[in-house]
Amino acid sequence: DSGVTQTPKHLITATGQRVTLRCSPRSGDLSVYWYQQSLDQGLQFLIQYYNGEERAKGNILERFSAQQFPDLHSELNLSSLELGDSALYFCASSVVAGEGQETQYFGPGTRLLVL
Amino acid sequence: AQKITQTQPGMFVQEKEAVTLDCTYDTSDPSYGLFWYKQPSSGEMIFLIYQGSYDQQNATEGRYSLNFQKARKSANLVISASQLGDSAMYFCAMRASQGGSEKLVFGKGMKLTVNP
């Protein structure tokens, strides 16, 4: 158990709908990263938040947005869903284990299926 | 831009044997970190081992060791004494520093099957 929690574990929805994925980082971790894992694109970085502020953006679609709340949990919002958004969405939080060594620990993921 | 290459789509190994999973990387950053993660069929991503670019020694964590060859830009994972529970997808990743972010860039992964 990494200490990172994600809910829900599975999500089935229809095209055009909107869903919210939730992530709680490890106790004390300030950074939250979101990744998408799909068969065709592999594992891709979407977005990072650090202590409530957006830190970096990756290949995140405009239909997707995220935020990190004062209690450090984060939500990833996916709207106008398309079939191609079906994927495993991971949240990771990071701890600095030593100089220059920031290790990301992943949650169990949310498996999204868009029908 | 950083890039991770894992060319082995799949490997088979007998239980109790050692196995090496290949990873090559490309980066222009003088300082970087390399990671290996394991993804069992249940889907979670499990951190295995880390190697920093300035580390003098190869990283080891229990049965896992990282064969780091900086000049060749390779960071191969060695699993000693394979166990059935080692059957999983394995991903090599590099820390890509970007404006204060430490996002990970992943390879495509490779599937390891341990046979009894």
Short mmCIF file of C-alpha atoms in Angstrom, two decimals:
data_model
loop_
_atom_site.label_atom_id
_atom_site.label_comp_id
_atom_site.label_asym_id
_atom_site.label_seq_id
_atom_site.Cartn_x
_atom_site.Cartn_y
_atom_site.Cartn_z
CA ASP A 1 0.00 0.00 0.00
CA SER A 2 1.56 3.24 -1.22
CA GLY A 3 -0.51 5.45 1.05
CA VAL A 4 -2.05 7.26 -1.91
CA THR A 5 -5.79 6.72 -2.24
CA GLN A 6 -7.94 7.16 -5.30
CA THR A 7 -11.68 6.94 -5.73
CA PRO A 8 -13.58 5.53 -7.41
CA LYS A 9 -11.72 2.41 -8.43
CA HIS A 10 -13.89 1.88 -11.49
CA LEU A 11 -16.10 4.26 -13.41
CA ILE A 12 -18.37 3.52 -16.34
CA THR A 13 -20.07 6.38 -18.09
CA ALA A 14 -21.35 7.51 -21.46
CA THR A 15 -19.93 9.79 -24.10
CA GLY A 16 -20.57 13.45 -23.46
CA GLN A 17 -20.72 13.03 -19.70
CA ARG A 18 -18.54 14.57 -17.00
CA VAL A 19 -16.77 12.71 -14.21
CA THR A 20 -14.60 13.62 -11.25
CA LEU A 21 -11.72 11.49 -10.03
CA ARG A 22 -10.42 12.02 -6.52
CA CYS A 23 -6.99 11.54 -5.04
CA SER A 24 -5.63 11.82 -1.52
CA PRO A 25 -1.83 12.00 -1.33
CA ARG A 26 0.40 10.38 1.25
CA SER A 27 0.43 12.17 4.56
CA GLY A 28 2.83 15.09 4.33
CA ASP A 29 3.26 15.02 0.54
CA LEU A 30 2.57 18.39 -1.03
CA SER A 31 2.85 17.39 -4.69
CA VAL A 32 0.19 15.56 -6.63
CA TYR A 33 0.71 14.33 -10.17
CA TRP A 34 -1.94 12.96 -12.52
CA TYR A 35 -1.10 10.43 -15.23
CA GLN A 36 -3.16 8.70 -17.89
CA GLN A 37 -2.40 5.16 -19.02
CA SER A 38 -3.98 4.03 -22.27
CA LEU A 39 -3.17 1.21 -24.65
CA ASP A 40 -2.17 3.49 -27.51
CA GLN A 41 -0.46 6.32 -25.64
CA GLY A 42 1.10 4.46 -22.73
CA LEU A 43 1.68 6.34 -19.48
CA GLN A 44 1.49 10.08 -19.94
CA PHE A 45 1.85 12.94 -17.51
CA LEU A 46 -1.21 15.17 -17.37
CA ILE A 47 -0.74 17.79 -14.67
CA GLN A 48 0.98 18.50 -11.35
CA TYR A 49 -0.12 20.49 -8.34
CA TYR A 50 2.08 21.58 -5.49
CA ASN A 51 0.53 22.83 -2.27
CA GLY A 52 -2.60 23.99 -4.02
CA GLU A 53 -0.96 25.61 -7.02
CA GLU A 54 -0.63 24.27 -10.54
CA ARG A 55 3.08 23.49 -11.10
CA ALA A 56 3.25 21.91 -14.55
CA LYS A 57 1.06 20.77 -17.39
CA GLY A 58 1.63 17.91 -19.73
CA ASN A 59 -0.55 16.40 -22.41
CA ILE A 60 -3.79 17.40 -20.77
CA LEU A 61 -6.78 18.10 -22.97
CA GLU A 62 -8.73 21.33 -22.57
CA ARG A 63 -11.76 19.22 -21.62
CA PHE A 64 -9.82 18.07 -18.56
CA SER A 65 -9.08 20.17 -15.51
CA ALA A 66 -7.76 19.59 -12.04
CA GLN A 67 -7.40 21.29 -8.72
CA GLN A 68 -5.80 20.71 -5.35
CA PHE A 69 -7.65 21.70 -2.22
CA PRO A 70 -6.34 23.14 1.07
CA ASP A 71 -6.34 19.68 2.63
CA LEU A 72 -4.09 18.65 -0.31
CA HIS A 73 -6.48 16.20 -1.89
CA SER A 74 -6.84 16.64 -5.62
CA GLU A 75 -9.59 16.16 -8.15
CA LEU A 76 -9.32 15.55 -11.87
CA ASN A 77 -12.38 16.60 -13.82
CA LEU A 78 -13.02 15.08 -17.23
CA SER A 79 -15.82 16.56 -19.31
CA SER A 80 -17.45 15.96 -22.70
CA LEU A 81 -16.09 12.47 -22.50
CA GLU A 82 -15.16 10.59 -25.64
CA LEU A 83 -14.54 6.90 -26.23
CA GLY A 84 -10.82 7.61 -26.43
CA ASP A 85 -10.77 8.90 -22.87
CA SER A 86 -11.19 5.36 -21.61
CA ALA A 87 -8.02 4.70 -19.66
CA LEU A 88 -6.49 4.08 -16.28
CA TYR A 89 -5.92 7.36 -14.45
CA PHE A 90 -3.26 7.47 -11.80
CA CYS A 91 -2.55 9.96 -9.13
CA ALA A 92 0.90 10.06 -7.57
CA SER A 93 2.31 12.00 -4.69
CA SER A 94 5.94 12.64 -4.08
CA VAL A 95 8.38 12.73 -1.26
CA VAL A 96 11.92 14.04 -1.39
CA ALA A 97 14.00 11.12 -0.10
CA GLY A 98 17.35 12.77 -0.53
CA GLU A 99 19.05 15.53 -2.45
CA GLY A 100 17.63 15.44 -5.94
CA GLN A 101 15.72 12.26 -5.27
CA GLU A 102 12.01 12.85 -5.48
CA THR A 103 10.15 9.56 -5.62
CA GLN A 104 6.57 9.39 -6.78
CA TYR A 105 4.27 6.89 -5.14
CA PHE A 106 1.22 5.93 -7.13
CA GLY A 107 -2.33 5.34 -6.07
CA PRO A 108 -4.24 2.26 -7.23
CA GLY A 109 -5.72 4.14 -10.17
CA THR A 110 -9.23 4.80 -11.44
CA ARG A 111 -10.24 2.73 -14.41
CA LEU A 112 -12.53 4.79 -16.62
CA LEU A 113 -14.65 3.23 -19.32
CA VAL A 114 -16.56 5.51 -21.66
CA LEU A 115 -19.33 3.77 -23.61
CA ALA B 1 13.34 16.16 -24.54
CA GLN B 2 13.69 13.11 -22.39
CA LYS B 3 12.99 9.70 -23.82
CA ILE B 4 12.90 6.18 -22.40
CA THR B 5 13.21 3.13 -24.61
CA GLN B 6 12.25 -0.37 -23.60
CA THR B 7 12.58 -2.63 -26.61
CA GLN B 8 11.76 -6.00 -25.07
CA PRO B 9 8.00 -6.50 -25.36
CA GLY B 10 8.07 -9.57 -23.20
CA MET B 11 10.35 -12.00 -21.43
CA PHE B 12 9.99 -15.41 -19.89
CA VAL B 13 12.14 -16.64 -17.04
CA GLN B 14 12.19 -19.71 -14.85
CA GLU B 15 11.50 -19.32 -11.17
CA LYS B 16 14.66 -18.73 -9.12
CA GLU B 17 16.64 -17.54 -12.13
CA ALA B 18 17.94 -14.00 -12.54
CA VAL B 19 16.58 -11.76 -15.28
CA THR B 20 17.66 -8.44 -16.77
CA LEU B 21 15.15 -5.94 -18.12
CA ASP B 22 16.60 -3.42 -20.54
CA CYS B 23 16.14 0.33 -20.49
CA THR B 24 17.92 3.02 -22.45
CA TYR B 25 17.34 6.69 -22.05
CA ASP B 26 18.06 9.97 -23.75
CA THR B 27 18.38 13.33 -22.09
CA SER B 28 20.44 16.47 -22.33
CA ASP B 29 20.04 17.27 -18.65
CA PRO B 30 23.25 16.84 -16.64
CA SER B 31 21.25 15.78 -13.59
CA TYR B 32 18.48 13.22 -13.83
CA GLY B 33 16.91 10.30 -12.04
CA LEU B 34 15.88 6.90 -13.28
CA PHE B 35 13.15 4.76 -11.80
CA TRP B 36 11.68 1.33 -12.23
CA TYR B 37 8.05 0.58 -11.46
CA LYS B 38 6.19 -2.71 -11.43
CA GLN B 39 2.58 -3.02 -12.55
CA PRO B 40 0.93 -6.34 -11.69
CA SER B 41 -2.24 -7.43 -13.42
CA SER B 42 -4.24 -5.74 -10.66
CA GLY B 43 -3.10 -2.41 -12.13
CA GLU B 44 -1.31 -0.55 -9.39
CA MET B 45 2.11 1.01 -10.01
CA ILE B 46 4.68 -0.09 -7.46
CA PHE B 47 7.96 1.79 -7.03
CA LEU B 48 10.93 -0.57 -7.10
CA ILE B 49 14.21 1.29 -7.33
CA TYR B 50 15.84 4.65 -8.04
CA GLN B 51 19.18 5.65 -9.55
CA GLY B 52 20.48 9.21 -9.57
CA SER B 53 22.72 10.33 -12.39
CA TYR B 54 25.47 11.35 -9.96
CA ASP B 55 25.25 8.27 -7.79
CA GLN B 56 28.63 6.57 -7.67
CA GLN B 57 27.24 3.12 -7.04
CA ASN B 58 24.52 1.10 -8.67
CA ALA B 59 21.30 1.11 -6.68
CA THR B 60 20.10 -2.03 -4.95
CA GLU B 61 16.85 -2.81 -3.16
CA GLY B 62 16.55 -6.38 -1.95
CA ARG B 63 16.34 -8.64 -5.01
CA TYR B 64 16.36 -5.63 -7.34
CA SER B 65 19.48 -3.95 -8.61
CA LEU B 66 20.02 -1.39 -11.28
CA ASN B 67 22.87 -1.81 -13.74
CA PHE B 68 23.58 1.83 -14.51
CA GLN B 69 25.92 2.51 -17.42
CA LYS B 70 25.99 6.25 -17.87
CA ALA B 71 28.15 6.34 -20.98
CA ARG B 72 25.84 3.92 -22.73
CA LYS B 73 22.75 5.66 -21.32
CA SER B 74 21.34 2.44 -20.02
CA ALA B 75 19.65 1.60 -16.73
CA ASN B 76 18.83 -2.08 -16.76
CA LEU B 77 16.88 -3.67 -13.94
CA VAL B 78 18.21 -6.96 -12.62
CA ILE B 79 15.91 -9.20 -10.62
CA SER B 80 17.70 -11.97 -8.82
CA ALA B 81 16.04 -15.24 -7.86
CA SER B 82 12.79 -14.61 -9.72
CA GLN B 83 9.55 -15.44 -7.97
CA LEU B 84 6.12 -16.19 -9.42
CA GLY B 85 4.91 -12.92 -7.96
CA ASP B 86 7.39 -11.03 -10.13
CA SER B 87 5.19 -11.68 -13.16
CA ALA B 88 4.04 -8.21 -14.15
CA MET B 89 4.62 -5.26 -16.46
CA TYR B 90 7.78 -3.32 -15.69
CA PHE B 91 8.24 0.32 -16.56
CA CYS B 92 11.42 2.32 -16.70
CA ALA B 93 10.97 6.04 -16.10
CA MET B 94 13.05 9.17 -16.03
CA ARG B 95 12.52 12.26 -13.96
CA ALA B 96 12.06 15.17 -16.35
CA SER B 97 12.56 18.46 -14.62
CA GLN B 98 10.37 21.19 -16.04
CA GLY B 99 9.95 24.55 -14.39
CA GLY B 100 10.10 23.16 -10.87
CA SER B 101 8.10 20.07 -11.75
CA GLU B 102 9.56 16.62 -11.53
CA LYS B 103 7.24 14.74 -13.84
CA LEU B 104 8.08 11.23 -14.94
CA VAL B 105 8.55 10.15 -18.54
CA PHE B 106 7.83 6.45 -18.97
CA GLY B 107 8.90 3.81 -21.41
CA LYS B 108 6.32 1.55 -23.03
CA GLY B 109 6.99 -1.18 -20.51
CA MET B 110 7.76 -4.83 -20.86
CA LYS B 111 5.93 -7.91 -19.65
CA LEU B 112 7.79 -10.39 -17.50
CA THR B 113 6.42 -13.87 -17.00
CA VAL B 114 7.98 -16.12 -14.39
CA ASN B 115 7.36 -19.80 -14.99
CA PRO B 116 7.34 -22.40 -12.22
#
